[in-house]
PDB file of C-alpha atoms in Angstrom:
ATOM      1  CA  ASP A   1      -8.358  36.778   1.434  1.00 89.00           C
ATOM      2  CA  ILE A   2      -6.596  34.973  -1.395  1.00 95.00           C
ATOM      3  CA  GLN A   3      -3.171  36.436  -2.099  1.00 96.00           C
ATOM      4  CA  MET A   4      -1.735  36.401  -5.606  1.00 98.00           C
ATOM      5  CA  THR A   5       2.028  36.492  -6.088  1.00 98.00           C
ATOM      6  CA  GLN A   6       3.557  37.120  -9.489  1.00 98.00           C
ATOM      7  CA  SER A   7       7.125  36.480 -10.525  1.00 97.00           C
ATOM      8  CA  PRO A   8       9.260  38.024 -11.671  1.00 97.00           C
ATOM      9  CA  SER A   9       8.387  41.632 -10.844  1.00 98.00           C
ATOM     10  CA  THR A  10      10.397  42.838 -13.819  1.00 98.00           C
ATOM     11  CA  LEU A  11      11.509  40.938 -16.883  1.00 97.00           C
ATOM     12  CA  SER A  12      13.940  42.157 -19.518  1.00 97.00           C
ATOM     13  CA  ALA A  13      13.482  40.600 -22.925  1.00 97.00           C
ATOM     14  CA  SER A  14      14.099  41.146 -26.620  1.00 96.00           C
ATOM     15  CA  VAL A  15      11.756  41.099 -29.575  1.00 97.00           C
ATOM     16  CA  GLY A  16      11.272  37.496 -30.628  1.00 97.00           C
ATOM     17  CA  ASP A  17      11.884  36.039 -27.158  1.00 97.00           C
ATOM     18  CA  ARG A  18       9.573  33.611 -25.446  1.00 98.00           C
ATOM     19  CA  VAL A  19       8.464  35.076 -22.129  1.00 97.00           C
ATOM     20  CA  THR A  20       6.881  33.321 -19.150  1.00 98.00           C
ATOM     21  CA  ILE A  21       5.230  34.973 -16.145  1.00 98.00           C
ATOM     22  CA  THR A  22       4.130  32.959 -13.129  1.00 98.00           C
ATOM     23  CA  CYS A  23       1.254  33.658 -10.760  1.00 98.00           C
ATOM     24  CA  ARG A  24       0.773  31.737  -7.523  1.00 98.00           C
ATOM     25  CA  ALA A  25      -2.344  31.807  -5.364  1.00 98.00           C
ATOM     26  CA  SER A  26      -2.340  31.347  -1.593  1.00 97.00           C
ATOM     27  CA  GLN A  27      -5.153  28.819  -2.011  1.00 97.00           C
ATOM     28  CA  SER A  28      -6.908  27.164  -4.900  1.00 96.00           C
ATOM     29  CA  VAL A  29      -8.774  29.460  -7.286  1.00 96.00           C
ATOM     30  CA  SER A  30      -9.973  26.566  -9.436  1.00 94.00           C
ATOM     31  CA  LYS A  31     -10.262  27.833 -13.035  1.00 95.00           C
ATOM     32  CA  TRP A  32     -11.064  31.432 -12.137  1.00 96.00           C
ATOM     33  CA  LEU A  33      -7.849  33.085 -13.207  1.00 98.00           C
ATOM     34  CA  ALA A  34      -7.434  35.918 -15.710  1.00 98.00           C
ATOM     35  CA  TRP A  35      -4.514  37.862 -17.202  1.00 98.00           C
ATOM     36  CA  TYR A  36      -4.449  41.534 -18.156  1.00 98.00           C
ATOM     37  CA  GLN A  37      -2.039  43.767 -20.028  1.00 98.00           C
ATOM     38  CA  GLN A  38      -1.663  47.417 -19.059  1.00 98.00           C
ATOM     39  CA  LYS A  39       0.254  50.133 -20.849  1.00 98.00           C
ATOM     40  CA  PRO A  40       1.149  53.480 -19.255  1.00 96.00           C
ATOM     41  CA  GLY A  41      -1.805  55.831 -18.999  1.00 96.00           C
ATOM     42  CA  LYS A  42      -4.263  53.214 -20.203  1.00 98.00           C
ATOM     43  CA  ALA A  43      -6.850  50.963 -18.613  1.00 98.00           C
ATOM     44  CA  PRO A  44      -5.996  47.279 -18.323  1.00 98.00           C
ATOM     45  CA  LYS A  45      -6.893  45.011 -21.228  1.00 98.00           C
ATOM     46  CA  LEU A  46      -8.171  41.486 -20.733  1.00 98.00           C
ATOM     47  CA  LEU A  47      -5.985  38.897 -22.460  1.00 98.00           C
ATOM     48  CA  ILE A  48      -7.007  35.536 -21.012  1.00 98.00           C
ATOM     49  CA  TYR A  49      -9.806  34.281 -18.753  1.00 98.00           C
ATOM     50  CA  LYS A  50     -10.605  30.942 -17.138  1.00 98.00           C
ATOM     51  CA  VAL A  51      -6.873  30.149 -17.080  1.00 98.00           C
ATOM     52  CA  SER A  52      -6.406  29.569 -20.778  1.00 98.00           C
ATOM     53  CA  THR A  53      -9.237  31.048 -22.869  1.00 98.00           C
ATOM     54  CA  LEU A  54      -8.023  33.808 -25.149  1.00 98.00           C
ATOM     55  CA  GLU A  55     -10.175  36.930 -25.221  1.00 97.00           C
ATOM     56  CA  SER A  56     -11.497  37.792 -28.673  1.00 95.00           C
ATOM     57  CA  GLY A  57      -8.991  39.750 -30.731  1.00 96.00           C
ATOM     58  CA  VAL A  58      -5.967  38.832 -28.603  1.00 98.00           C
ATOM     59  CA  PRO A  59      -3.068  37.462 -30.669  1.00 97.00           C
ATOM     60  CA  SER A  60      -2.450  33.734 -30.450  1.00 98.00           C
ATOM     61  CA  ARG A  61       1.136  34.274 -29.265  1.00 98.00           C
ATOM     62  CA  PHE A  62      -0.414  34.776 -25.822  1.00 98.00           C
ATOM     63  CA  SER A  63      -1.330  31.632 -23.915  1.00 98.00           C
ATOM     64  CA  GLY A  64      -2.224  30.679 -20.365  1.00 98.00           C
ATOM     65  CA  SER A  65      -1.959  27.471 -18.409  1.00 98.00           C
ATOM     66  CA  GLY A  66      -2.070  26.058 -14.907  1.00 97.00           C
ATOM     67  CA  SER A  67      -4.539  24.910 -12.307  1.00 94.00           C
ATOM     68  CA  GLY A  68      -5.354  25.272  -8.649  1.00 93.00           C
ATOM     69  CA  THR A  69      -2.686  27.566  -7.273  1.00 97.00           C
ATOM     70  CA  GLU A  70      -0.035  27.921  -9.980  1.00 98.00           C
ATOM     71  CA  PHE A  71      -0.568  29.602 -13.314  1.00 98.00           C
ATOM     72  CA  THR A  72       1.520  30.797 -16.221  1.00 98.00           C
ATOM     73  CA  LEU A  73       1.198  33.416 -18.927  1.00 98.00           C
ATOM     74  CA  THR A  74       3.412  32.753 -21.939  1.00 98.00           C
ATOM     75  CA  ILE A  75       4.115  35.139 -24.776  1.00 98.00           C
ATOM     76  CA  ASN A  76       5.658  33.424 -27.780  1.00 96.00           C
ATOM     77  CA  SER A  77       7.825  35.593 -30.039  1.00 94.00           C
ATOM     78  CA  LEU A  78       7.576  38.852 -28.106  1.00 97.00           C
ATOM     79  CA  GLN A  79       6.508  41.796 -30.265  1.00 97.00           C
ATOM     80  CA  PRO A  80       7.247  45.521 -29.749  1.00 96.00           C
ATOM     81  CA  ASP A  81       3.616  46.082 -28.762  1.00 96.00           C
ATOM     82  CA  ASP A  82       3.945  43.553 -25.923  1.00 97.00           C
ATOM     83  CA  PHE A  83       6.218  45.656 -23.719  1.00 96.00           C
ATOM     84  CA  ALA A  84       3.840  46.467 -20.888  1.00 98.00           C
ATOM     85  CA  THR A  85       2.862  45.422 -17.371  1.00 98.00           C
ATOM     86  CA  TYR A  86       0.923  42.199 -16.887  1.00 98.00           C
ATOM     87  CA  TYR A  87      -1.397  41.324 -14.017  1.00 98.00           C
ATOM     88  CA  CYS A  88      -3.032  38.099 -12.974  1.00 98.00           C
ATOM     89  CA  GLN A  89      -6.411  38.188 -11.239  1.00 98.00           C
ATOM     90  CA  GLN A  90      -8.276  35.542  -9.311  1.00 97.00           C
ATOM     91  CA  TYR A  91     -12.062  35.772  -9.266  1.00 95.00           C
ATOM     92  CA  ASN A  92     -12.880  32.595  -7.374  1.00 92.00           C
ATOM     93  CA  SER A  93     -13.431  34.238  -4.000  1.00 85.00           C
ATOM     94  CA  TYR A  94     -14.018  37.956  -4.085  1.00 92.00           C
ATOM     95  CA  SER A  95     -11.169  39.050  -6.378  1.00 95.00           C
ATOM     96  CA  THR A  96      -7.480  39.843  -6.077  1.00 97.00           C
ATOM     97  CA  PHE A  97      -4.810  41.009  -8.464  1.00 98.00           C
ATOM     98  CA  GLY A  98      -1.177  40.060  -8.492  1.00 98.00           C
ATOM     99  CA  GLN A  99       1.311  42.859  -8.000  1.00 98.00           C
ATOM    100  CA  GLY A 100       2.214  42.985 -11.680  1.00 98.00           C
ATOM    101  CA  THR A 101       5.125  42.028 -13.926  1.00 98.00           C
ATOM    102  CA  LYS A 102       6.731  44.692 -16.059  1.00 98.00           C
ATOM    103  CA  VAL A 103       8.107  43.396 -19.356  1.00 98.00           C
ATOM    104  CA  GLU A 104      10.775  45.796 -20.522  1.00 97.00           C
ATOM    105  CA  ILE A 105      13.113  45.977 -23.460  1.00 91.00           C
ATOM    106  CA  LYS A 106      16.468  44.299 -22.895  1.00 90.00           C
TER     107      LYS A 106
ATOM    108  CA  GLN B   1     -20.064  49.820 -29.421  1.00 95.00           C
ATOM    109  CA  VAL B   2     -19.917  48.653 -25.832  1.00 96.00           C
ATOM    110  CA  GLN B   3     -18.271  51.225 -23.631  1.00 98.00           C
ATOM    111  CA  LEU B   4     -18.031  52.614 -20.139  1.00 98.00           C
ATOM    112  CA  VAL B   5     -17.446  56.343 -19.790  1.00 98.00           C
ATOM    113  CA  GLN B   6     -16.415  57.703 -16.412  1.00 98.00           C
ATOM    114  CA  SER B   7     -16.716  61.128 -14.857  1.00 98.00           C
ATOM    115  CA  GLY B   8     -13.852  63.565 -14.745  1.00 98.00           C
ATOM    116  CA  ALA B   9     -10.957  64.022 -12.361  1.00 98.00           C
ATOM    117  CA  GLU B  10     -11.595  65.215  -8.833  1.00 97.00           C
ATOM    118  CA  VAL B  11      -9.576  66.849  -6.079  1.00 98.00           C
ATOM    119  CA  LYS B  12     -10.760  66.261  -2.523  1.00 98.00           C
ATOM    120  CA  LYS B  13      -9.686  67.327   0.931  1.00 98.00           C
ATOM    121  CA  PRO B  14      -8.799  64.721   3.570  1.00 98.00           C
ATOM    122  CA  GLY B  15     -11.927  63.575   5.369  1.00 98.00           C
ATOM    123  CA  ALA B  16     -14.183  64.370   2.438  1.00 98.00           C
ATOM    124  CA  SER B  17     -16.125  61.924   0.270  1.00 98.00           C
ATOM    125  CA  MET B  18     -15.905  61.195  -3.440  1.00 98.00           C
ATOM    126  CA  ARG B  19     -18.354  59.923  -6.027  1.00 98.00           C
ATOM    127  CA  VAL B  20     -17.308  58.635  -9.425  1.00 98.00           C
ATOM    128  CA  SER B  21     -19.799  57.722 -12.117  1.00 98.00           C
ATOM    129  CA  CYS B  22     -19.567  55.133 -14.878  1.00 98.00           C
ATOM    130  CA  LYS B  23     -22.035  55.396 -17.766  1.00 98.00           C
ATOM    131  CA  ALA B  24     -22.635  52.270 -19.800  1.00 98.00           C
ATOM    132  CA  SER B  25     -23.676  52.200 -23.427  1.00 98.00           C
ATOM    133  CA  GLY B  26     -23.976  49.664 -26.217  1.00 97.00           C
ATOM    134  CA  TYR B  27     -25.489  46.921 -24.081  1.00 97.00           C
ATOM    135  CA  THR B  28     -28.232  46.244 -21.538  1.00 97.00           C
ATOM    136  CA  PHE B  29     -26.903  47.801 -18.354  1.00 97.00           C
ATOM    137  CA  THR B  30     -28.644  45.378 -16.007  1.00 97.00           C
ATOM    138  CA  ASP B  31     -27.256  42.262 -17.709  1.00 97.00           C
ATOM    139  CA  TYR B  32     -23.695  42.520 -16.381  1.00 97.00           C
ATOM    140  CA  TYR B  33     -22.016  43.124 -13.039  1.00 97.00           C
ATOM    141  CA  ILE B  34     -19.859  46.219 -12.641  1.00 98.00           C
ATOM    142  CA  HIS B  35     -16.572  46.013 -10.733  1.00 98.00           C
ATOM    143  CA  TRP B  36     -14.532  48.873  -9.333  1.00 98.00           C
ATOM    144  CA  VAL B  37     -10.734  48.704  -9.335  1.00 98.00           C
ATOM    145  CA  ARG B  38      -8.292  51.386  -8.289  1.00 98.00           C
ATOM    146  CA  GLN B  39      -4.636  52.054  -8.969  1.00 98.00           C
ATOM    147  CA  ALA B  40      -2.513  54.349  -6.827  1.00 98.00           C
ATOM    148  CA  PRO B  41       0.235  56.272  -8.644  1.00 97.00           C
ATOM    149  CA  GLY B  42       2.951  53.882  -9.784  1.00 96.00           C
ATOM    150  CA  GLN B  43       1.262  50.955  -8.060  1.00 98.00           C
ATOM    151  CA  GLY B  44      -0.687  47.861  -9.045  1.00 98.00           C
ATOM    152  CA  LEU B  45      -4.385  47.166  -9.401  1.00 98.00           C
ATOM    153  CA  GLU B  46      -6.573  46.892  -6.320  1.00 98.00           C
ATOM    154  CA  TRP B  47     -10.026  45.340  -6.499  1.00 98.00           C
ATOM    155  CA  MET B  48     -12.646  47.240  -4.505  1.00 98.00           C
ATOM    156  CA  GLY B  49     -15.825  45.271  -5.120  1.00 97.00           C
ATOM    157  CA  TRP B  50     -18.612  44.401  -7.502  1.00 97.00           C
ATOM    158  CA  PHE B  51     -22.128  45.640  -8.002  1.00 94.00           C
ATOM    159  CA  ASN B  52     -25.078  43.943  -9.648  1.00 96.00           C
ATOM    160  CA  PRO B  53     -27.129  46.569 -11.516  1.00 96.00           C
ATOM    161  CA  ASN B  54     -30.002  44.090 -11.655  1.00 95.00           C
ATOM    162  CA  GLY B  55     -31.273  44.310  -8.117  1.00 92.00           C
ATOM    163  CA  GLY B  56     -28.440  46.310  -6.563  1.00 93.00           C
ATOM    164  CA  SER B  57     -26.589  43.589  -4.653  1.00 95.00           C
ATOM    165  CA  THR B  58     -22.997  44.264  -3.763  1.00 96.00           C
ATOM    166  CA  ASN B  59     -19.815  42.528  -2.640  1.00 96.00           C
ATOM    167  CA  TYR B  60     -17.125  44.782  -1.238  1.00 97.00           C
ATOM    168  CA  ALA B  61     -13.496  43.986  -0.519  1.00 96.00           C
ATOM    169  CA  GLN B  62     -13.034  43.726   3.210  1.00 95.00           C
ATOM    170  CA  LYS B  63     -10.571  46.611   3.196  1.00 96.00           C
ATOM    171  CA  PHE B  64     -13.263  49.052   2.065  1.00 97.00           C
ATOM    172  CA  GLN B  65     -16.297  47.771   3.937  1.00 95.00           C
ATOM    173  CA  GLY B  66     -17.921  50.545   5.910  1.00 96.00           C
ATOM    174  CA  ARG B  67     -16.412  53.213   3.706  1.00 98.00           C
ATOM    175  CA  VAL B  68     -17.587  52.284   0.195  1.00 98.00           C
ATOM    176  CA  THR B  69     -21.009  52.216  -1.397  1.00 98.00           C
ATOM    177  CA  MET B  70     -21.780  51.127  -4.960  1.00 98.00           C
ATOM    178  CA  THR B  71     -25.084  52.167  -6.483  1.00 97.00           C
ATOM    179  CA  ARG B  72     -26.734  52.714  -9.840  1.00 96.00           C
ATOM    180  CA  ASP B  73     -29.338  54.684 -11.708  1.00 96.00           C
ATOM    181  CA  THR B  74     -30.810  52.271 -14.225  1.00 96.00           C
ATOM    182  CA  SER B  75     -32.744  55.053 -15.980  1.00 96.00           C
ATOM    183  CA  ILE B  76     -29.465  56.461 -17.259  1.00 97.00           C
ATOM    184  CA  SER B  77     -27.419  53.217 -17.256  1.00 98.00           C
ATOM    185  CA  THR B  78     -24.942  54.634 -14.788  1.00 98.00           C
ATOM    186  CA  ALA B  79     -23.077  53.046 -11.905  1.00 98.00           C
ATOM    187  CA  TYR B  80     -21.538  54.982  -9.053  1.00 98.00           C
ATOM    188  CA  ILE B  81     -18.907  54.420  -6.441  1.00 98.00           C
ATOM    189  CA  HIS B  82     -18.995  56.487  -3.288  1.00 98.00           C
ATOM    190  CA  LEU B  83     -16.021  56.461  -0.890  1.00 98.00           C
ATOM    191  CA  THR B  84     -16.014  58.328   2.412  1.00 98.00           C
ATOM    192  CA  SER B  85     -13.397  59.525   4.918  1.00 98.00           C
ATOM    193  CA  LEU B  86     -10.767  60.045   2.256  1.00 98.00           C
ATOM    194  CA  THR B  87      -7.060  60.121   3.095  1.00 98.00           C
ATOM    195  CA  SER B  88      -4.003  60.635   0.937  1.00 98.00           C
ATOM    196  CA  ASP B  89      -3.851  56.831   0.559  1.00 98.00           C
ATOM    197  CA  ASP B  90      -7.041  57.037  -1.514  1.00 98.00           C
ATOM    198  CA  THR B  91      -5.288  59.078  -4.202  1.00 98.00           C
ATOM    199  CA  ALA B  92      -5.620  56.839  -7.224  1.00 98.00           C
ATOM    200  CA  ILE B  93      -7.164  56.239 -10.613  1.00 98.00           C
ATOM    201  CA  TYR B  94     -10.540  54.601 -10.134  1.00 98.00           C
ATOM    202  CA  TYR B  95     -11.753  52.270 -12.880  1.00 98.00           C
ATOM    203  CA  CYS B  96     -15.104  50.675 -13.477  1.00 98.00           C
ATOM    204  CA  ALA B  97     -15.141  47.442 -15.461  1.00 98.00           C
ATOM    205  CA  ARG B  98     -17.843  45.183 -16.840  1.00 98.00           C
ATOM    206  CA  GLU B  99     -17.770  41.535 -15.909  1.00 96.00           C
ATOM    207  CA  ALA B 100     -18.615  39.104 -18.671  1.00 91.00           C
ATOM    208  CA  GLU B 101     -15.808  36.603 -18.802  1.00 84.00           C
ATOM    209  CA  ALA B 102     -13.568  38.329 -16.234  1.00 95.00           C
ATOM    210  CA  LEU B 103     -13.287  42.108 -16.739  1.00 97.00           C
ATOM    211  CA  GLY B 104     -13.510  42.542 -20.466  1.00 96.00           C
ATOM    212  CA  ILE B 105     -14.628  46.169 -20.771  1.00 98.00           C
ATOM    213  CA  TRP B 106     -13.060  48.987 -18.771  1.00 98.00           C
ATOM    214  CA  GLY B 107     -13.815  52.634 -18.323  1.00 98.00           C
ATOM    215  CA  GLN B 108     -11.099  55.157 -19.068  1.00 98.00           C
ATOM    216  CA  GLY B 109     -10.408  55.763 -15.396  1.00 98.00           C
ATOM    217  CA  THR B 110     -11.003  58.712 -13.102  1.00 98.00           C
ATOM    218  CA  MET B 111      -8.151  60.317 -11.216  1.00 98.00           C
ATOM    219  CA  VAL B 112      -9.040  61.240  -7.647  1.00 98.00           C
ATOM    220  CA  THR B 113      -6.481  63.276  -5.743  1.00 98.00           C
ATOM    221  CA  VAL B 114      -6.785  63.705  -1.986  1.00 98.00           C
ATOM    222  CA  SER B 115      -4.792  66.665  -0.798  1.00 97.00           C
ATOM    223  CA  SER B 116      -5.068  69.423   1.747  1.00 95.00           C
TER     224      SER B 116
END
């Protein structure tokens, strides 16, 4: 199974900050990497798929990059609505989620 | 609009089985794979497998093989997940999700509690 490791597990930030979350795969997942946002009591919401393609309706302050085994989610100018938990997911071989990164208010 | 609506919360005894349904609307049910993902209380997301409503093929996570079955009733555009031999470790919210580009549409989740 492909393991996905996110860092950090928790991130404290302020409104307006630029935030970066990293996701590393135990083996190459090619371009099959997605990012989700989840708020308490809600289902996850797809933000980005195929490493860097923004899902329709997702603000452009979210961006994704990377290849192979190392990927990054960047949020430019963090907004109040962005405080949530973020998950990466590989869907190259079966599927696996990272353990999540909680973005909290500093 | 496109949506997935899941069945209500369940409480099960250890050793029992569960079945959660996921009714699709707003699109052609057989055109998209359905994935099942669960989330234990306070924990992260765990992928359980996918199901192809067009033909019924499946791909289960190794952890659940032998204990999980994913099926569908195309006449009512509904997917099901069936999990047997439940233990307290299976207490979780179970989500269905539609695969288009990754998992773009999610059900609201179904809480399954396993308790004696």
